[in-house]
Coordinates of C-alpha atoms in Angstrom, one line a residue:
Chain S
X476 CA -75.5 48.1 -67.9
X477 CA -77.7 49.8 -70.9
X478 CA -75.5 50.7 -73.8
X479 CA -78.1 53.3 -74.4
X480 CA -75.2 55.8 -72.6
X481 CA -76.0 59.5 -72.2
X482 CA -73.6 61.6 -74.4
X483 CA -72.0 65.1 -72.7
X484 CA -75.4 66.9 -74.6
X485 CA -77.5 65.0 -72.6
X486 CA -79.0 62.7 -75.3
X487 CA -79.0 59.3 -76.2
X488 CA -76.8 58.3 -78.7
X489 CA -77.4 55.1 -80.7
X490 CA -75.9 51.6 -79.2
X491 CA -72.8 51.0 -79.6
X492 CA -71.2 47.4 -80.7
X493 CA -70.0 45.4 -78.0
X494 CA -66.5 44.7 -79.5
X495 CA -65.4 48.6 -79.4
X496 CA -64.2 50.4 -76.5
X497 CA -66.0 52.9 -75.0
X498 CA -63.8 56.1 -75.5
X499 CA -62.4 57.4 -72.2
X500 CA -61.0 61.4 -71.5
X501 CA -57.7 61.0 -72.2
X502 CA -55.0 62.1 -69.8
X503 CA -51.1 61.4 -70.0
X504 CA -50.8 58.2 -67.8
X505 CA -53.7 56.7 -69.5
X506 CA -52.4 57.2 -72.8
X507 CA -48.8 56.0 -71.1
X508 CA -50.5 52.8 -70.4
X509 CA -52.5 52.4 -73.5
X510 CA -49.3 52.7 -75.6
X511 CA -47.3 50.4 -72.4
X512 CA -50.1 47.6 -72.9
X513 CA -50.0 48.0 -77.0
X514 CA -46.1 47.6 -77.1
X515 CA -46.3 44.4 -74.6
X516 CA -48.6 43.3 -76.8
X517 CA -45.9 43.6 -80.1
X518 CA -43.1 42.6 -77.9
X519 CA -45.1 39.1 -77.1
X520 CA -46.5 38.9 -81.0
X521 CA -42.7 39.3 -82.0
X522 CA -41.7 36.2 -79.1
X523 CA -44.2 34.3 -80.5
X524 CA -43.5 34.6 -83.9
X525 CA -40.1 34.2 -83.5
X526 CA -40.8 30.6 -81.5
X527 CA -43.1 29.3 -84.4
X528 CA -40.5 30.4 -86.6
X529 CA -38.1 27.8 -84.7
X530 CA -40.5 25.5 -84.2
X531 CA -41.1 25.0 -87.8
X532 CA -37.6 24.1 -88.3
X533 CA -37.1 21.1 -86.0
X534 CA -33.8 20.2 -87.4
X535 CA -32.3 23.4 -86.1
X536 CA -33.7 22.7 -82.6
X537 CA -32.2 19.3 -83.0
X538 CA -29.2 20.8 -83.8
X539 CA -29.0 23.1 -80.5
X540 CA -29.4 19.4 -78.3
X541 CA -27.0 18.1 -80.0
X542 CA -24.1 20.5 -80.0
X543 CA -24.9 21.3 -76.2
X544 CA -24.9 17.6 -75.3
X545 CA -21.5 17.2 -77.2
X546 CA -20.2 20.6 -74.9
X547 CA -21.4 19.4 -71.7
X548 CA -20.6 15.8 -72.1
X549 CA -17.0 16.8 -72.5
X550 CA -16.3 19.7 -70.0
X551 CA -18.2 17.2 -67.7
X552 CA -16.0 14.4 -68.6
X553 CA -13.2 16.6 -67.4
X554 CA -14.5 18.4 -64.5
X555 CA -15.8 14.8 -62.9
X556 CA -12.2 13.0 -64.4
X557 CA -10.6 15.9 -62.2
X558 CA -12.3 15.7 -59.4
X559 CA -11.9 11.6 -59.4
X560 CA -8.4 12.6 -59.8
X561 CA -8.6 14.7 -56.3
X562 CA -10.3 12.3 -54.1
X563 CA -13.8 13.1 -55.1
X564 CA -14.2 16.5 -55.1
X565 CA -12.4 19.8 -56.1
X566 CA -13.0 23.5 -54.1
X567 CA -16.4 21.5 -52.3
X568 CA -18.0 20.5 -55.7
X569 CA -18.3 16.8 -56.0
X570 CA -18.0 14.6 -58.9
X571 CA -22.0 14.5 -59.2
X572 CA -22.4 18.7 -58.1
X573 CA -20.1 19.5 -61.4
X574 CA -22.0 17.3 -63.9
X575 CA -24.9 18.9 -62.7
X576 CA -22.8 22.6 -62.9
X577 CA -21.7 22.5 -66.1
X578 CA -25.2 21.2 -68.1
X579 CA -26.7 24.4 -66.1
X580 CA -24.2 26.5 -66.8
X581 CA -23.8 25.6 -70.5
X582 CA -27.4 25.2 -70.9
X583 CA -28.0 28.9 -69.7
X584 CA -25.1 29.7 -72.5
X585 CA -26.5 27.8 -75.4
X586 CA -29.8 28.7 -75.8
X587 CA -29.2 32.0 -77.3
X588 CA -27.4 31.8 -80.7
X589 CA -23.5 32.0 -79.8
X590 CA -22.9 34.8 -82.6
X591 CA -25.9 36.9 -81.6
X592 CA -23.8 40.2 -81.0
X593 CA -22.1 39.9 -84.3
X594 CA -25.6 39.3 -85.9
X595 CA -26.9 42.3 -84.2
X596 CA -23.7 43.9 -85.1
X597 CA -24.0 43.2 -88.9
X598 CA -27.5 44.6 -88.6
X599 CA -26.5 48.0 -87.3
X600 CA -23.6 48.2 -89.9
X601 CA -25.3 47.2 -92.9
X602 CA -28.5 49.4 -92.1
X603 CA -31.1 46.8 -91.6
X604 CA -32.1 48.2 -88.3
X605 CA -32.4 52.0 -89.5
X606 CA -35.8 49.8 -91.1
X607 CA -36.9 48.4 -87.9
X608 CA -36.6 52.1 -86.7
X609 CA -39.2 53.0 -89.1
X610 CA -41.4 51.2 -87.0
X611 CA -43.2 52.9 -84.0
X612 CA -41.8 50.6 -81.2
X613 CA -38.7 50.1 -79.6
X614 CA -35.8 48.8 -81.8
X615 CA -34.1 47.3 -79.0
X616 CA -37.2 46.1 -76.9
X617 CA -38.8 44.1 -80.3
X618 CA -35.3 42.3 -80.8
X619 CA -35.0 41.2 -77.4
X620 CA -38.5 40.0 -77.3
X621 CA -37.8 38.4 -80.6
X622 CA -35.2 36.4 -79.3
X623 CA -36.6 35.1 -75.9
X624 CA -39.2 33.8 -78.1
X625 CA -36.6 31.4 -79.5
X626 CA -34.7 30.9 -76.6
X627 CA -36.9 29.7 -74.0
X628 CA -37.4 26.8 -76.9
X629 CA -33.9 26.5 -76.9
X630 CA -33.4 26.5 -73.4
X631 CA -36.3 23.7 -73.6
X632 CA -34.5 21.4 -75.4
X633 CA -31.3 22.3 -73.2
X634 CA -33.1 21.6 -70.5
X635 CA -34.6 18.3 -71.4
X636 CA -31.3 17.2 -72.7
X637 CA -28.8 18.3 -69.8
X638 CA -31.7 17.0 -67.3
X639 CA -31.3 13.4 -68.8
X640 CA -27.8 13.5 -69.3
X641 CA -27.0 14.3 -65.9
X642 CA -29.7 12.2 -64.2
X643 CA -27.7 8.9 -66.2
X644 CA -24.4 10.5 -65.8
X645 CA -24.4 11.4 -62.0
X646 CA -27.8 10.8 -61.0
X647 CA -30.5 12.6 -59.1
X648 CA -28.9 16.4 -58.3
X649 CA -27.5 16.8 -55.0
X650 CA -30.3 19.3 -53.2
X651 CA -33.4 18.7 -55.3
X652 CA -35.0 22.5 -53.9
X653 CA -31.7 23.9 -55.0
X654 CA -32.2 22.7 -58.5
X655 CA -35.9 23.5 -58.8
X656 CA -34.4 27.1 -57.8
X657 CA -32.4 26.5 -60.8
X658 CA -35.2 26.6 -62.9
X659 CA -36.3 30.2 -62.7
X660 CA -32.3 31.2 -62.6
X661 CA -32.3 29.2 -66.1
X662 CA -35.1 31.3 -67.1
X663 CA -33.8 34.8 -65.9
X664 CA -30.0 34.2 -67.0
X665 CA -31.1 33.7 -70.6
X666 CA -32.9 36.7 -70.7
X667 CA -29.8 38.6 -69.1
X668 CA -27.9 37.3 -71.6
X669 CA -30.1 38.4 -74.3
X670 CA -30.2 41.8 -72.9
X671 CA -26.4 41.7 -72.7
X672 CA -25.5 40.9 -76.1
X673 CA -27.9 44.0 -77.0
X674 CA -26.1 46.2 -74.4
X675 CA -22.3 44.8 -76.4
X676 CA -23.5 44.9 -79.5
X677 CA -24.5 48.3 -79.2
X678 CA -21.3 49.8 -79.7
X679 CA -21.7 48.8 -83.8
X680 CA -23.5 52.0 -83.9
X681 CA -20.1 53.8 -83.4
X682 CA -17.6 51.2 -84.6
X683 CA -19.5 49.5 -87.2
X684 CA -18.8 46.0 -86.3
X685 CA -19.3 43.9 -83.9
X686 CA -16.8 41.1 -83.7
X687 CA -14.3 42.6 -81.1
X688 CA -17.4 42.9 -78.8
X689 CA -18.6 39.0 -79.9
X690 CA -15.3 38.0 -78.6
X691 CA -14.7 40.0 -75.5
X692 CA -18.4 39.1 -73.9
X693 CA -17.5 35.1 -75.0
X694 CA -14.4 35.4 -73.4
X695 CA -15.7 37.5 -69.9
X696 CA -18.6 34.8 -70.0
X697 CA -16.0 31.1 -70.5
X698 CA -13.8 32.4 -67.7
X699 CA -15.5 35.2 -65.5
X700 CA -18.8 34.2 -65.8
X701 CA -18.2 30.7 -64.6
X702 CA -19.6 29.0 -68.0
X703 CA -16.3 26.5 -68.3
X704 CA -15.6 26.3 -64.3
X705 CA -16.8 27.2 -60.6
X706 CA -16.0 30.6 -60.1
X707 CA -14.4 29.1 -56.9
X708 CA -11.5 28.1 -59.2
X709 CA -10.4 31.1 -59.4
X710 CA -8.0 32.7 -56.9
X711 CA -10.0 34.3 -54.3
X712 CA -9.6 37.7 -55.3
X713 CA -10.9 37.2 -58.8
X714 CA -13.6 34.9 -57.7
X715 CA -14.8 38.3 -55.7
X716 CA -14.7 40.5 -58.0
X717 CA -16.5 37.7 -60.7
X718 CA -19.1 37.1 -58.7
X719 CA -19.4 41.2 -58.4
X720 CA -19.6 41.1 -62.4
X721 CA -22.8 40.7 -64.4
X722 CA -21.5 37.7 -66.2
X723 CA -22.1 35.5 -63.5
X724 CA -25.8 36.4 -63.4
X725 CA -25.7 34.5 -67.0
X726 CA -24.4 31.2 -66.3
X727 CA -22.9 31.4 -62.5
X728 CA -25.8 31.5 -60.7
X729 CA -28.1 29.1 -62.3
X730 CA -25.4 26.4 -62.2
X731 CA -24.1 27.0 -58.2
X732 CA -28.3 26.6 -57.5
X733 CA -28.1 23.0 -59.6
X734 CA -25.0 21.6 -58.5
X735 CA -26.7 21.9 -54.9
X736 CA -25.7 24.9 -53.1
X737 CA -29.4 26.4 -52.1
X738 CA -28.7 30.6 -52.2
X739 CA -31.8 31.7 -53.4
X740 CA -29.9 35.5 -53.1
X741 CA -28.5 34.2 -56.3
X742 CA -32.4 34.9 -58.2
X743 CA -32.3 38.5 -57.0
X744 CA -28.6 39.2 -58.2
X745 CA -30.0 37.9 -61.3
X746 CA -33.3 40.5 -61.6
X747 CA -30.9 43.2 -60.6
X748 CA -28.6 42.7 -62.9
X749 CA -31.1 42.3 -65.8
X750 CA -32.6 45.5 -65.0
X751 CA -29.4 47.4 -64.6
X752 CA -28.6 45.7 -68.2
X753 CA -32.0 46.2 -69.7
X754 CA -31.5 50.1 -68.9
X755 CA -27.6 50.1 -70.6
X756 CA -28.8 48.4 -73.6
X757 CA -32.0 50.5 -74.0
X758 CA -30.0 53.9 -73.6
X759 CA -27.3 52.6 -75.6
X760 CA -29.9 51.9 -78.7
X761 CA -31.7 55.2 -78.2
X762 CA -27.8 57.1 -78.4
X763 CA -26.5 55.1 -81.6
X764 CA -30.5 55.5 -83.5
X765 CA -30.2 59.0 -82.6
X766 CA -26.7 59.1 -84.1
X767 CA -28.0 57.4 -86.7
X768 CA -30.7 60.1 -87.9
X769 CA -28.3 62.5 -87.2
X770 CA -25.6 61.4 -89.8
X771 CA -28.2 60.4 -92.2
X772 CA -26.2 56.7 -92.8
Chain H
X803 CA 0.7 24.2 -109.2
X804 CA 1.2 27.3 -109.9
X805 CA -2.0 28.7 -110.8
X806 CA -2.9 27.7 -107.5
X807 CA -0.1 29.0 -105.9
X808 CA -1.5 32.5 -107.7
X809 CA -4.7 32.4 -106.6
X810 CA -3.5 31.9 -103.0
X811 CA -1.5 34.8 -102.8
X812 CA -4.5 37.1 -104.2
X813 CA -6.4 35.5 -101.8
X814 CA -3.8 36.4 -99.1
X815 CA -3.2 40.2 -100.8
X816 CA -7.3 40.4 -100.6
X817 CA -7.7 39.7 -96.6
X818 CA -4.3 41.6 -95.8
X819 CA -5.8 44.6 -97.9
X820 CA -7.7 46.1 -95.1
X821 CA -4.8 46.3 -92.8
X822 CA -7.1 47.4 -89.6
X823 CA -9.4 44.3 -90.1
X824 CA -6.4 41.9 -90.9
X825 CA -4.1 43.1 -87.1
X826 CA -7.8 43.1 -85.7
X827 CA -8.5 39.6 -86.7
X828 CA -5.1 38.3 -85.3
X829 CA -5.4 40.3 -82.6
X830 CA -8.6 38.9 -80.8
X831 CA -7.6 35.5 -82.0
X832 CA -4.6 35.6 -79.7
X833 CA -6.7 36.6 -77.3
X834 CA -9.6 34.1 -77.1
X835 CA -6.4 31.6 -77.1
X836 CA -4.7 32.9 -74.0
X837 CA -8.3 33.1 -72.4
X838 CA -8.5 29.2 -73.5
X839 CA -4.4 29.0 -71.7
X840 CA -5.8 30.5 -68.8
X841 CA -7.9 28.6 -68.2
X842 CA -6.1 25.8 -68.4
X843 CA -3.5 27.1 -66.1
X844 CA -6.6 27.6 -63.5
X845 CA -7.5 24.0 -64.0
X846 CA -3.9 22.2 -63.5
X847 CA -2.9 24.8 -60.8
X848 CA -6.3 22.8 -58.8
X849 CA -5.9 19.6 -60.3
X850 CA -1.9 19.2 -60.8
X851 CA -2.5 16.1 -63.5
X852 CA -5.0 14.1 -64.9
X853 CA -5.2 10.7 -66.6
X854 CA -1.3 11.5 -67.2
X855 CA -1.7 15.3 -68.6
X856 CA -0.2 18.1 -67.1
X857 CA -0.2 21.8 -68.3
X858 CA 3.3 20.7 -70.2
X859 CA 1.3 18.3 -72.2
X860 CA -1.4 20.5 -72.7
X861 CA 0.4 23.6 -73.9
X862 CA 1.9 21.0 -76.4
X863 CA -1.9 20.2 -77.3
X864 CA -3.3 23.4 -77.6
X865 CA 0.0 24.8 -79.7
X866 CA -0.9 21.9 -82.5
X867 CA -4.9 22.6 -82.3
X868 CA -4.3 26.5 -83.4
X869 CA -1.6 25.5 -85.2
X870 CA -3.6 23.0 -87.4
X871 CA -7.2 24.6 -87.1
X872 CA -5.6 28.1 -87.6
X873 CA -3.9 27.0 -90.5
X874 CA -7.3 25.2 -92.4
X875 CA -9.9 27.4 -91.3
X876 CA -7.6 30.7 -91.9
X877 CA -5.4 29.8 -95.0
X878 CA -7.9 27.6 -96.6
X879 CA -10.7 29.3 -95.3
X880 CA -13.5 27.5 -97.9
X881 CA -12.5 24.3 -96.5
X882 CA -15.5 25.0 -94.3
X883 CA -17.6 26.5 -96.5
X884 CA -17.8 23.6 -98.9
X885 CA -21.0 22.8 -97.6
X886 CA -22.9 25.9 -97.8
X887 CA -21.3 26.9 -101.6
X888 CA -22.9 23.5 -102.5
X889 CA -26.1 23.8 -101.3
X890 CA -26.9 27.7 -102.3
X891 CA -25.4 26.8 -105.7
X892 CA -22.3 28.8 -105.8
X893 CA -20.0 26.2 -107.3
X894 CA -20.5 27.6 -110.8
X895 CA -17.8 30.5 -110.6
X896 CA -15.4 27.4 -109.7
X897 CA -16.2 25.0 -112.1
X898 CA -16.0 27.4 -115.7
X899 CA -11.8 27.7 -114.6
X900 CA -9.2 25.2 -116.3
X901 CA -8.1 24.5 -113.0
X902 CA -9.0 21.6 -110.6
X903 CA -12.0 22.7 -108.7
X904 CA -11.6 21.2 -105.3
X905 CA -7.7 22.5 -104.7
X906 CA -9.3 25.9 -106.3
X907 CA -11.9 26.6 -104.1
X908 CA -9.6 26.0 -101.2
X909 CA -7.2 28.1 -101.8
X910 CA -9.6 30.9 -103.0
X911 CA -10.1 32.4 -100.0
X912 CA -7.7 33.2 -96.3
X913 CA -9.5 34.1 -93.2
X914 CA -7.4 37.0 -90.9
X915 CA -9.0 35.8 -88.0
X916 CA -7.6 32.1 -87.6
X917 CA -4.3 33.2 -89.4
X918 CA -3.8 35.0 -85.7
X919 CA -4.6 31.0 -84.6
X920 CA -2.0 29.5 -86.3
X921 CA 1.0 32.0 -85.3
X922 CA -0.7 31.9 -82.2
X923 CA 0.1 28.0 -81.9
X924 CA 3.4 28.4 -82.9
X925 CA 4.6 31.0 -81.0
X926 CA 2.8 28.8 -78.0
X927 CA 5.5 26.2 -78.7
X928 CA 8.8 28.3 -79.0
X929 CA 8.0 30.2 -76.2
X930 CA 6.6 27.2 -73.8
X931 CA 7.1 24.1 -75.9
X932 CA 10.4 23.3 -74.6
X933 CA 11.7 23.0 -78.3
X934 CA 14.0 21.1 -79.1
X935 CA 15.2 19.8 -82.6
X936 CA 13.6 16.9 -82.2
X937 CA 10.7 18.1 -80.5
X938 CA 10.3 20.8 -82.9
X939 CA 10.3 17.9 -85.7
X940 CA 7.5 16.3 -83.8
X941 CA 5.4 18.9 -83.8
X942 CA 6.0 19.7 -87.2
X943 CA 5.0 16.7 -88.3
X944 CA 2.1 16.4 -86.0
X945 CA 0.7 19.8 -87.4
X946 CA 1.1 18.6 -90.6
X947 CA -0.9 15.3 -90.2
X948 CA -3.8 17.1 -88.1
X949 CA -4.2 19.7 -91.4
X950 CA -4.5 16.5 -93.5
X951 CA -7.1 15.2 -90.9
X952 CA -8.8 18.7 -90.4
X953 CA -8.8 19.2 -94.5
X954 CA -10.4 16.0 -94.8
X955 CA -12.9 15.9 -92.6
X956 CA -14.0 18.8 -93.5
X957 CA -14.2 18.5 -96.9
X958 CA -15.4 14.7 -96.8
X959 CA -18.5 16.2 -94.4
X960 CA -19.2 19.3 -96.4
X961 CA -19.3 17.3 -99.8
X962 CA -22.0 14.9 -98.2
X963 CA -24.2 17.9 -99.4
X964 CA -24.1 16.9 -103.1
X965 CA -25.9 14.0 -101.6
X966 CA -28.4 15.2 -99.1
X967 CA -29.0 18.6 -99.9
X968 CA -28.0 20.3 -97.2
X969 CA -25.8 21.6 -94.4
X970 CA -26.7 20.8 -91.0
X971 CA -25.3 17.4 -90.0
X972 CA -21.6 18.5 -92.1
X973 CA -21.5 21.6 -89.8
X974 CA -22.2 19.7 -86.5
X975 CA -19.7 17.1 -87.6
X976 CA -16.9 19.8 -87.8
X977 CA -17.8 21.5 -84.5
X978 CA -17.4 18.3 -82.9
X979 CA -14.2 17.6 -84.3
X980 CA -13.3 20.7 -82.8
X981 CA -14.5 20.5 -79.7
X982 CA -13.4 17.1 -78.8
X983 CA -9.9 18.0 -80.5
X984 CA -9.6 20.7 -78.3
X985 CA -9.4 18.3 -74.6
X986 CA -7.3 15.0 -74.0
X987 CA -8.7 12.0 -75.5
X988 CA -7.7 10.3 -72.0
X989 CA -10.0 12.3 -70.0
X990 CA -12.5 9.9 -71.6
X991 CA -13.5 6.2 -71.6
X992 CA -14.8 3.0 -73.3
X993 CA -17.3 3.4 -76.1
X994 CA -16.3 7.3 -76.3
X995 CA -12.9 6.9 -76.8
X996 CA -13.3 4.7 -79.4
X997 CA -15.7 7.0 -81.1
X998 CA -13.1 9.8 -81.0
X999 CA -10.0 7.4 -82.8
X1000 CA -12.9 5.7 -84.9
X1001 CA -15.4 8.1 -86.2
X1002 CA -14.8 12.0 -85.2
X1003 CA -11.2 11.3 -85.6
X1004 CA -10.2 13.9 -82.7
X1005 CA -7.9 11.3 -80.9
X1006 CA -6.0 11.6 -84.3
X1007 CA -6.0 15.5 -84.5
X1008 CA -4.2 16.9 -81.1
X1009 CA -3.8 14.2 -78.4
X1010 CA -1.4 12.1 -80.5
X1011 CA 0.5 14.4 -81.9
X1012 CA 1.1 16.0 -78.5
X1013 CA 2.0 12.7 -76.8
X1014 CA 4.0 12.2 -79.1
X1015 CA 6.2 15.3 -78.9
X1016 CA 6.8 13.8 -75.2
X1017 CA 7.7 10.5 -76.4
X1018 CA 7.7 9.5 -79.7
X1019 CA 6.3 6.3 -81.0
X1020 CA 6.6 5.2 -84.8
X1021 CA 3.7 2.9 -84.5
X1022 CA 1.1 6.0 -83.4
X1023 CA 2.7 8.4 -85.6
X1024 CA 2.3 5.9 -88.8
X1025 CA -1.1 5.2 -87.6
X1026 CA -1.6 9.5 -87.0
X1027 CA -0.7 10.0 -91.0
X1028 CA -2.2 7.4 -92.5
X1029 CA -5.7 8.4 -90.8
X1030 CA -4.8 11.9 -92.3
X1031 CA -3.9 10.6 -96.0
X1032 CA -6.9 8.2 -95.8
X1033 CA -9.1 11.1 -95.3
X1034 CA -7.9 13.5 -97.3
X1035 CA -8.3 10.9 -100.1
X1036 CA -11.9 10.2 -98.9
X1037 CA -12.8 14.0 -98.9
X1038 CA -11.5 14.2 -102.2
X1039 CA -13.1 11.6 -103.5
X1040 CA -16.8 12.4 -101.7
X1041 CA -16.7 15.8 -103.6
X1042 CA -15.2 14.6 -107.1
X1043 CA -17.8 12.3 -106.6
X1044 CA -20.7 14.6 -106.2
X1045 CA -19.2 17.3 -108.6
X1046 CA -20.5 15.0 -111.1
X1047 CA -24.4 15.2 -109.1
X1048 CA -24.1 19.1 -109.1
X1049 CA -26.3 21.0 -111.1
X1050 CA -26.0 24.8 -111.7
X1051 CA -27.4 27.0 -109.2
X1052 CA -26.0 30.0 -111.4
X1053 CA -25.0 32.0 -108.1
X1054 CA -21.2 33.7 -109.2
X1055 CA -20.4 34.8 -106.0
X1056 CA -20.0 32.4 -103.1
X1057 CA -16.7 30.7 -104.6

């Protein structure tokens, strides 16, 4: 192709550098996509800075092993001490299945920062984000890019750690396809969680404060969510209505997938969930910025 | 004694000041600990007993752990902090007072959300504790000696930072102590449970103390305080130590 290009007048205008885009007529959707592919691009800068950020400070990623092998070596120690205790296996998990449960589980849990909804919740109250909402993307949809960034490092090291741990402490995992299914789950349940804590934390644009949300999630995540035990612990009716809930798209389902029980259904609770969140938390960040301009704090 | 005495009452007027925040704080303590009960309860109702603990046993641990850890990180809430106030250079508001810097700085400030801990822990006991006189000496004292341990540890880890500059390793020493404090000692083996009497004192901190509100033993209770008074001593002396490394970081507002 010539880059000699006619012009509407018929003429020839001069060439025109390789490097520049050719202006187009612009209608709606294509200016829709042009500002869709410009804030992808932000929201993956905004990842990947975040990431360098944490990979420059090793010690904190060292740090994140640590404390996560400390968790998991000790709710292991009990789960597989208990199920010893029961002849080998409690409601159809074995020894082995819950070592393998519980690194997945807490693995999913600690590879975004445990105090994140506070953090967020500080921000709102103290008016840091009315600066971020200076900016012409998303509030909500840069912070949550922001912090995959970080945690897919996290969840790297978790991973690594937990995969070692396990593989001395109970050896290979029960259904090898079930844990490679585990993988993506890993992957998917962090962001939900991410999204989640945005979605809770939300409610600092009214209240000010996050804490009472920091704890209610933590606590609907140890118990309903399955991060300290097999939702099947629970009497039956609560197991139901857990596995109903979103907070067993954050640590349930990865875990059930590693300790061997191969329900791939599990991935697709998982994306709807995280789109049903991803909607809450983005209309829940448009509400409280709007309330924001409107009070003028 | 009694300036200190002072300056832990204005630290207790200043957290129960904002009256919302302070009931708010106590509040959601209580109940991340009955999620933490619950729990349990789920886990005995399956298991019935493990390694010797039942849900008696536990209730008995987990009403020391708040008890203790409620009391430290709530009443003498810069017991944790030591660390950080070291490193960003905010001993300096501390050190300009007539009054002994370490027993100052822990008593300058109370924390409303682990004060709901400790009442937490001891209403756990009088209402499911089985108290008796004895029993309620016990735990008494068993509180008592894990505050000693808590105190120390902290203090001793936080103070390595006059040494190395900085934070990380004091922080992840106290969550451990925490974590491991928070489960039986028995549900673990060999080399572990070694480490937990021997280096993260944990053993020390709850599962003593609550075996020994079951049955008491003078040898393990004389063993539980001294690891309590030798730490407190070590603590204080790790930070008298490096109060004489510190140099001003002339931050006024940390302390």
């Amino acid at each position: 192709m010539s880059d000699l290009a006619p012009n509407s007048q018929g003429t020839v205008s001069a060439p025109r550098p390789r490097s520049e885009p050719r202006p187009r007529p612009t209608s709606a959707p294509a200016s829709r996509r042009r500002n869709q592919s410009q804030a992808a691009r932000t929201a993956r800068r905004a990842a990947t800075i975040s990431a360098r950020r944490l990979i420059a400070s090793p010690s904190a990623l060292v740090t994140v092993g640590a404390f996560y092998l400390m968790v998991s070596s000790v709710l292991a120690g009990l789960w597989s001490t208990a199920a010893e205790a029961q002849g080998g296996s409690i409601v159809g998990y074995s020894s082995a299945a819950l070592v393998w449960y519980i690194v997945t589980s807490e693995g999913a849990i600690n590879a975004v920062p445990l105090r994140l909804i506070e953090t967020i919740g500080t921000d709102i109250g103290s008016g840091t984000i009315e600066t971020e909402m200076l900016r012409p993307q998303s509030v909500v949809g840069l912070r949550i890019a922001g912090e995959i960034g970080s945690a897919v490092l996290r969840l790297g090291v978790c991973v690594v750690v937990g995969t070692g741990f396990a593989l001395i402490v109970a050896g290979p995992p029960p259904v090898l396809g079930a844990a490679l299914l585990a993988l993506p789950a890993l992957l998917l349940a962090v962001i939900a969680n991410i999204v989640a804590h945005h979605a809770f934390a939300a409610g600092a644009f009214w209240l000010r404060d996050a804490k009472s949300a920091w704890f209610l999630y933590q606590k609907l995540v140890f118990v309903l969510g399955g991060m300290l035990l097999p939702l099947e612990v629970l009497p039956r009716p609560v197991e139901l209505v857990a596995k109903a809930l979103p907070f067993a798209a954050v640590s349930y389902a990865p875990a059930r997938l590693a300790s061997g029980h191969l329900e791939p259904e599990w991935l697709l609770v998982q994306i709807g969930w995280l789109a049903v969140l991803g909607v809450v938390a983005t209309l829940l960040f448009r509400a409280g910025e709007r309330r924001l301009i409107r009070g003028g704090s | 004694m009694r300036p200190l005495l002072r300056t832990w009452a204005t630290a207790w007027s200043k957290a129960a000041a904002n009256r919302h925040g302070f009931w708010t704080g106590i509040t959601l303590m209580t109940l991340n600990d009955v999620a933490w009960i619950v729990f349990w309860v789920l886990f005995f109702s399956r298991v019935g007993n493990v390694r010797g603990w039942d849900i008696d046993q536990i209730i008995a641990l987990f009403a020391v752990l708040t008890t203790s850890a409620g009391f430290v990180l709530g009443m003498l809430r810069n017991a944790r902090l030591i660390g950080p106030i070291i490193t960003d250079g905010g001993l300096d508001a501390a050190l300009s007072l007539p009054i002994p810097t370490l027993p100052y700085l822990l008593t300058r400030q109370v924390d409303s959300l682990f004060v709901g801990d400790m009442f937490f822990g001891v209403a756990l006991f009088l209402l499911f504790g089985h108290p008796t006189p004895q029993r309620l000496a016990v735990f008494a004292f068993g509180v008592f000696s894990a505050v000693l341990i808590f105190t120390g540890f902290l203090v001793l880890v936080g103070s390595l930072s006059f040494f190395v500059g900085r934070n990380e390793a004091g922080d992840l020493g106290f969550q451990a102590l925490l974590l491991f404090s928070s489960y039986p000692v028995d549900i673990f083996s060999g080399a572990t449970k070694i480490f937990l009497y021997a280096v993260v004192p944990a053993g020390f901190v709850t599962s003593v103390p609550a075996k020994l509100v079951t049955e008491f033993d003078l040898g393990w209770a004389a063993a539980t305080l001294a690891v309590g008074l030798g730490l407190a001593g070590a603590g204080a002396l790790t930070f008298n130590r490096g109060l004489r490394r510190y140099t001003s970081g002339a931050v006024w507002t940390r302390a």
